[in-house]
């Protein structure tokens, strides 16, 4: 029967077949891939990627939280739709504090409607995977190696397009000190990987002598997670983790990085289908560098340059980290300033507009809702909220 179905489907024109495949959930696609090499090639096709991502309308998911323990706890999910004024319907808000009274979650990332959160307090370091549409969630088992100062931890959440697997990557960074002076020398970092549906954490092969910090989560692109890191000599690099072979790679960062720069004023993002670095170190301008060819050092181009000198009205952008969230269809770019507010900038029209969509502190990520059920993954205990 599988061969009969395969032959019948392959008789269809490619555009129609792509449309059919784009509506299937990942677990079904994984099975379909095993039936035919032609299906495998189609699912890796760029047009398939566009169709599957457009099956549900894109939005921005906002994780609003309270950073002040003295204040009443806030832990809310908001969904910002790409409309004329970034439509936000409070009816769609989810008050996570009602269902998860453990404290504030921190948004790691969103993939195919699954949203990854990290909760940590004291020795507790826990990952939750939620689907806000189906109201399902799983809690991952706690990994080995406790998050405890001076050792650091950061996370990434991504999708392996070859094996069709969702993976959480935990970067554990161990401080290494000089045996004689006890002074800090460098960080030794390892990746711990959890594949959704497997039920356990495992360590990937090899370590890297990079500091990933603990503020920024992994940026996903081309089946890899990426971070801005510093090596033992405090040089800034881009480090990637391949979600298929689970190996680290690194390449030079964008221009403009100097010893005087504050690393917390540079952030990594995705501009269209390219890596980018946002740099807010200068007193007079904020700039965005885009790597036009992946991994090619000479392909960095300054795509955005916003004047923030004192005589301009744009100096409210100064001296904080800015993250690029999304490049919209009309070329306008959405940014997050620290964890305080969103703003829009059009590189051609030179417009700049602050968005009043959320009060307090929040993190944000691109998000495409889906009805994919977490119950499709074996070895996971699925709860409903």
Coordinates of N, CA, C and O in Angstrom, one line a residue, residues 168-282:
X168 N 16.2 20.7 22.1 CA 16.6 21.7 23.1 C 18.1 21.5 23.4 O 18.5 20.4 23.7
X169 N 18.9 22.6 23.2 CA 20.3 22.5 23.4 C 20.6 23.4 24.6 O 20.3 24.6 24.7
X170 N 21.3 22.7 25.6 CA 21.7 23.4 26.8 C 23.2 23.6 26.8 O 24.0 22.6 26.7
X171 N 23.7 24.8 26.8 CA 25.1 25.1 26.8 C 25.6 25.3 28.3 O 25.2 26.3 28.9
X172 N 26.3 24.4 28.8 CA 26.9 24.5 30.1 C 28.3 25.0 30.1 O 29.2 24.4 29.4
X173 N 28.6 26.1 30.7 CA 29.9 26.8 30.6 C 30.6 26.7 32.0 O 30.1 27.3 33.0
X174 N 31.7 26.0 32.0 CA 32.4 25.8 33.2 C 33.6 26.8 33.3 O 34.4 26.8 32.3
X175 N 33.7 27.5 34.4 CA 34.8 28.4 34.5 C 36.1 27.7 34.8 O 36.1 26.8 35.7
X176 N 37.2 27.9 34.1 CA 38.5 27.3 34.3 C 39.4 28.4 34.9 O 39.6 29.5 34.3
X177 N 40.1 28.0 36.0 CA 41.0 29.0 36.6 C 42.4 28.5 36.6 O 42.7 27.3 36.5
X178 N 43.3 29.4 36.7 CA 44.8 29.1 36.7 C 45.1 28.3 38.0 O 44.7 28.7 39.1
X179 N 45.8 27.2 37.9 CA 46.2 26.4 39.0 C 47.0 27.1 40.0 O 46.9 26.9 41.3
X180 N 47.9 28.0 39.6 CA 48.8 28.7 40.4 C 48.2 30.0 41.1 O 48.4 30.2 42.3
X181 N 47.6 30.8 40.3 CA 47.1 32.1 40.8 C 45.6 32.1 41.1 O 45.1 33.0 41.7
X182 N 44.9 31.0 40.7 CA 43.4 30.9 40.9 C 42.7 32.0 40.2 O 41.5 32.3 40.5
X183 N 43.3 32.6 39.2 CA 42.6 33.7 38.4 C 41.9 33.0 37.2 O 42.3 32.0 36.7
X184 N 40.8 33.7 36.8 CA 40.0 33.2 35.7 C 40.8 33.2 34.5 O 41.6 34.1 34.1
X185 N 40.7 32.0 33.7 CA 41.4 31.9 32.4 C 40.5 31.9 31.2 O 40.6 32.7 30.3
X186 N 39.5 31.0 31.3 CA 38.5 30.9 30.2 C 37.4 30.0 30.6 O 37.3 29.5 31.7
X187 N 36.4 29.9 29.7 CA 35.2 29.0 29.9 C 35.4 27.8 29.0 O 35.7 28.0 27.8
X188 N 35.1 26.7 29.5 CA 35.0 25.4 28.7 C 33.5 25.1 28.6 O 32.8 24.9 29.6
X189 N 33.0 25.0 27.4 CA 31.5 24.9 27.2 C 31.2 23.5 26.5 O 31.9 23.1 25.6
X190 N 30.2 22.9 27.0 CA 29.7 21.7 26.3 C 28.2 21.8 26.0 O 27.5 22.6 26.7
X191 N 27.7 21.0 25.0 CA 26.3 21.0 24.7 C 25.7 19.8 25.2 O 26.1 18.7 25.0
X192 N 24.5 20.0 25.9 CA 23.7 18.9 26.3 C 22.4 19.0 25.5 O 21.8 20.0 25.4
X193 N 22.0 17.9 24.9 CA 20.9 17.9 23.9 C 19.8 17.0 24.4 O 20.0 15.9 24.9
X194 N 18.6 17.6 24.2 CA 17.3 16.8 24.5 C 16.5 16.8 23.2 O 16.1 17.8 22.7
X195 N 16.3 15.6 22.7 CA 15.4 15.4 21.5 C 14.0 15.2 22.0 O 13.8 14.2 22.7
X196 N 13.0 16.0 21.6 CA 11.7 15.8 22.0 C 11.2 14.4 21.5 O 11.3 14.1 20.4
X197 N 10.7 13.7 22.5 CA 10.2 12.3 22.2 C 11.2 11.2 22.6 O 10.8 10.0 22.6
X198 N 12.4 11.6 23.0 CA 13.4 10.6 23.4 C 13.3 10.4 24.9 O 13.6 9.3 25.4
X199 N 13.1 11.5 25.7 CA 12.9 11.3 27.1 C 14.2 11.5 28.0 O 14.1 11.2 29.2
X200 N 15.3 11.9 27.4 CA 16.5 12.0 28.2 C 17.5 13.0 27.6 O 17.4 13.3 26.4
X201 N 18.3 13.6 28.4 CA 19.4 14.4 28.0 C 20.6 13.6 27.7 O 20.9 12.6 28.3
X202 N 21.5 14.1 26.8 CA 22.7 13.5 26.5 C 23.7 14.6 26.1 O 23.4 15.6 25.6
X203 N 25.0 14.3 26.3 CA 26.1 15.2 26.0 C 26.6 15.0 24.6 O 26.8 13.8 24.2
X204 N 26.7 16.1 23.8 CA 27.3 15.9 22.5 C 28.8 15.8 22.6 O 29.4 16.1 23.6
X205 N 29.4 15.3 21.5 CA 30.9 15.1 21.5 C 31.6 16.4 21.5 O 31.2 17.3 20.7
X206 N 32.6 16.6 22.3 CA 33.5 17.7 22.2 C 33.1 18.9 23.0 O 31.9 19.1 23.3
X207 N 34.1 19.7 23.3 CA 33.9 21.0 24.0 C 34.4 22.1 23.2 O 35.3 21.9 22.3
X208 N 34.0 23.4 23.5 CA 34.6 24.5 22.9 C 35.0 25.5 24.0 O 34.3 25.6 25.0
X209 N 36.1 26.2 23.8 CA 36.6 27.1 24.8 C 36.0 28.5 24.5 O 36.7 29.5 24.3
X210 N 34.7 28.6 24.6 CA 34.0 29.9 24.4 C 33.1 30.2 25.6 O 32.6 29.3 26.2
X211 N 32.9 31.5 25.8 CA 31.9 31.9 26.7 C 30.7 32.4 26.0 O 30.7 33.3 25.1
X212 N 29.5 31.7 26.2 CA 28.3 32.0 25.6 C 27.5 33.0 26.4 O 26.5 33.6 25.9
X213 N 27.9 33.3 27.6 CA 27.1 34.2 28.5 C 25.8 33.5 28.9 O 25.6 32.3 28.8
X214 N 24.9 34.3 29.4 CA 23.6 33.7 29.9 C 22.4 34.5 29.5 O 21.3 34.2 29.8
X215 N 22.6 35.6 28.8 CA 21.5 36.5 28.4 C 20.8 36.1 27.2 O 19.6 36.0 27.1
X216 N 21.6 35.7 26.2 CA 21.1 35.5 24.8 C 20.8 34.0 24.6 O 21.6 33.1 24.9
X217 N 19.7 33.7 24.0 CA 19.4 32.3 23.6 C 19.8 32.1 22.1 O 19.9 33.1 21.4
X218 N 19.9 30.8 21.7 CA 20.4 30.5 20.4 C 19.4 31.0 19.3 O 18.2 31.0 19.4
X219 N 20.1 31.5 18.2 CA 19.3 32.0 17.0 C 19.3 30.9 16.0 O 20.4 30.4 15.6
X220 N 18.2 30.5 15.5 CA 18.1 29.4 14.6 C 18.1 29.9 13.1 O 17.4 30.8 12.8
X221 N 18.9 29.2 12.3 CA 18.9 29.4 10.9 C 19.6 28.2 10.2 O 20.7 27.8 10.7
X222 N 19.1 27.7 9.1 CA 19.7 26.7 8.3 C 20.0 25.4 9.1 O 21.0 24.8 9.0
X223 N 19.1 25.0 10.0 CA 19.2 23.8 10.8 C 20.3 23.9 11.8 O 20.8 22.9 12.3
X224 N 20.7 25.1 12.2 CA 21.7 25.4 13.2 C 21.2 26.4 14.2 O 20.4 27.2 13.9
X225 N 21.8 26.3 15.4 CA 21.6 27.4 16.4 C 22.9 28.2 16.5 O 24.0 27.7 16.4
X226 N 22.8 29.5 16.7 CA 23.9 30.4 16.7 C 23.9 31.3 17.9 O 22.9 31.8 18.4
X227 N 25.1 31.6 18.4 CA 25.3 32.6 19.5 C 26.5 33.5 19.2 O 27.5 33.1 18.5
X228 N 26.5 34.7 19.7 CA 27.7 35.5 19.8 C 28.5 35.0 21.0 O 27.9 35.0 22.1
X229 N 29.7 34.7 20.8 CA 30.6 34.2 21.9 C 31.9 34.9 22.0 O 32.2 35.7 21.1
X230 N 32.6 34.7 23.1 CA 34.0 35.3 23.2 C 34.9 34.1 23.5 O 34.6 33.2 24.3
X231 N 36.1 34.1 22.9 CA 37.1 33.1 23.1 C 37.9 33.4 24.3 O 37.7 34.4 25.0
X232 N 39.0 32.6 24.5 CA 39.8 32.8 25.7 C 40.6 34.1 25.7 O 41.0 34.7 26.8
X233 N 40.7 34.8 24.5 CA 41.4 36.1 24.4 C 40.4 37.2 24.3 O 40.7 38.3 24.0
X234 N 39.1 36.9 24.6 CA 38.0 37.9 24.6 C 37.7 38.4 23.2 O 37.1 39.5 23.1
X235 N 38.0 37.6 22.2 CA 37.6 38.0 20.8 C 36.2 37.5 20.6 O 35.9 36.4 21.0
X236 N 35.4 38.4 19.9 CA 34.0 38.0 19.6 C 34.0 37.1 18.4 O 34.6 37.5 17.4
X237 N 33.2 36.0 18.4 CA 33.0 35.2 17.3 C 31.5 34.8 17.2 O 30.8 35.1 18.1
X238 N 31.1 34.2 16.1 CA 29.8 33.5 16.0 C 30.0 32.0 16.1 O 30.8 31.5 15.3
X239 N 29.4 31.4 17.0 CA 29.5 30.0 17.2 C 28.1 29.3 16.8 O 27.1 29.8 17.2
X240 N 28.2 28.3 16.0 CA 27.0 27.6 15.6 C 27.0 26.2 16.1 O 28.1 25.6 16.3
X241 N 25.8 25.6 16.3 CA 25.7 24.2 16.7 C 24.8 23.6 15.7 O 23.6 23.9 15.6
X242 N 25.3 22.6 15.0 CA 24.5 21.9 13.9 C 23.6 20.9 14.6 O 24.0 20.0 15.3
X243 N 22.3 21.1 14.3 CA 21.3 20.2 15.0 C 21.2 18.8 14.4 O 20.7 17.9 15.0
X244 N 21.9 18.6 13.2 CA 21.9 17.2 12.6 C 23.1 16.4 13.2 O 22.9 15.4 13.8
X245 N 24.3 16.9 13.0 CA 25.5 16.2 13.4 C 25.9 16.6 14.8 O 26.8 15.9 15.4
X246 N 25.3 17.6 15.4 CA 25.6 18.0 16.8 C 27.0 18.4 17.0 O 27.6 18.0 18.0
X247 N 27.6 19.1 16.1 CA 28.9 19.6 16.2 C 29.0 21.2 16.2 O 28.1 21.8 15.6
X248 N 30.0 21.7 16.9 CA 30.2 23.2 16.9 C 31.0 23.6 15.7 O 31.9 22.9 15.3
X249 N 30.7 24.8 15.3 CA 31.6 25.5 14.3 C 31.7 27.0 14.7 O 30.8 27.4 15.5
X250 N 32.6 27.7 14.2 CA 32.7 29.1 14.5 C 33.3 29.9 13.3 O 34.0 29.3 12.5
X251 N 32.9 31.2 13.2 CA 33.4 32.0 12.2 C 33.4 33.5 12.7 O 32.7 33.8 13.7
X252 N 34.2 34.4 12.0 CA 34.3 35.7 12.5 C 33.0 36.5 12.6 O 32.1 36.3 11.8
X253 N 32.9 37.4 13.5 CA 31.7 38.2 13.7 C 31.7 39.4 12.8 O 32.6 39.6 11.9
X254 N 30.7 40.2 12.9 CA 30.6 41.4 12.1 C 31.6 42.5 12.5 O 32.2 42.5 13.6
X255 N 31.9 43.4 11.5 CA 32.8 44.5 11.8 C 32.3 45.4 13.0 O 31.2 45.3 13.4
X256 N 33.3 46.1 13.5 CA 32.9 47.1 14.5 C 33.1 46.7 15.9 O 33.0 47.5 16.9
X257 N 33.6 45.4 16.1 CA 33.8 45.0 17.5 C 35.2 45.4 17.9 O 36.2 45.1 17.2
X258 N 35.4 46.1 19.0 CA 36.7 46.5 19.6 C 36.8 46.1 21.0 O 35.8 45.7 21.7
X259 N 38.0 46.2 21.6 CA 38.2 45.9 23.0 C 37.4 46.8 23.9 O 37.0 46.5 25.0
X260 N 37.1 48.1 23.4 CA 36.3 49.0 24.3 C 34.8 48.7 24.2 O 34.1 49.3 25.1
X261 N 34.4 47.9 23.3 CA 32.9 47.7 23.2 C 32.4 46.9 24.4 O 33.1 46.1 25.0
X262 N 31.2 47.1 24.7 CA 30.5 46.3 25.7 C 29.8 45.2 25.0 O 28.9 45.4 24.1
X263 N 30.1 43.9 25.3 CA 29.4 42.8 24.6 C 27.9 42.8 24.8 O 27.2 42.2 23.9
X264 N 27.4 43.3 25.9 CA 26.0 43.3 26.1 C 25.2 44.4 25.3 O 24.0 44.6 25.4
X265 N 26.0 45.1 24.4 CA 25.3 46.0 23.5 C 25.4 45.5 22.0 O 25.0 46.3 21.1
X266 N 25.8 44.3 21.9 CA 25.7 43.6 20.5 C 24.9 42.4 20.6 O 25.0 41.6 21.6
X267 N 24.1 42.2 19.6 CA 23.2 41.0 19.7 C 23.1 40.3 18.3 O 23.3 41.0 17.3
X268 N 22.8 39.1 18.3 CA 22.7 38.3 17.0 C 21.3 38.1 16.7 O 20.4 37.9 17.5
X269 N 21.0 38.1 15.4 CA 19.6 37.9 14.9 C 19.6 37.4 13.5 O 20.6 37.0 12.9
X270 N 18.4 37.4 12.9 CA 18.2 36.9 11.5 C 17.5 38.0 10.7 O 16.4 38.5 11.1
X271 N 18.2 38.5 9.7 CA 17.6 39.5 8.8 C 17.2 38.8 7.5 O 18.1 38.5 6.6
X272 N 15.9 38.5 7.3 CA 15.5 37.7 6.2 C 16.0 36.3 6.3 O 15.5 35.6 7.2
X273 N 16.9 35.8 5.5 CA 17.5 34.5 5.6 C 19.0 34.6 5.8 O 19.8 33.8 5.5
X274 N 19.4 35.7 6.5 CA 20.8 36.0 6.8 C 21.0 36.3 8.2 O 20.2 36.9 8.9
X275 N 22.2 35.9 8.7 CA 22.6 36.3 10.1 C 22.8 37.8 10.1 O 23.3 38.4 9.1
X276 N 22.6 38.4 11.3 CA 22.9 39.8 11.4 C 23.3 40.1 12.8 O 23.1 39.3 13.8
X277 N 24.1 41.2 13.0 CA 24.5 41.6 14.3 C 24.0 43.1 14.5 O 24.3 44.0 13.7
X278 N 23.3 43.3 15.6 CA 22.9 44.6 16.0 C 23.9 45.2 17.0 O 24.3 44.5 18.0
X279 N 24.4 46.4 16.7 CA 25.5 47.0 17.5 C 25.0 48.4 18.0 O 24.8 49.3 17.2
X280 N 24.9 48.5 19.3 CA 24.5 49.8 19.9 C 25.6 50.4 20.8 O 25.3 51.1 21.8
X281 N 26.8 50.2 20.4 CA 27.9 50.7 21.2 C 28.3 52.2 21.0 O 28.7 52.9 21.9
X282 N 28.0 52.6 19.8 CA 28.4 54.0 19.5 C 27.5 55.0 20.1 O 26.3 54.8 20.3

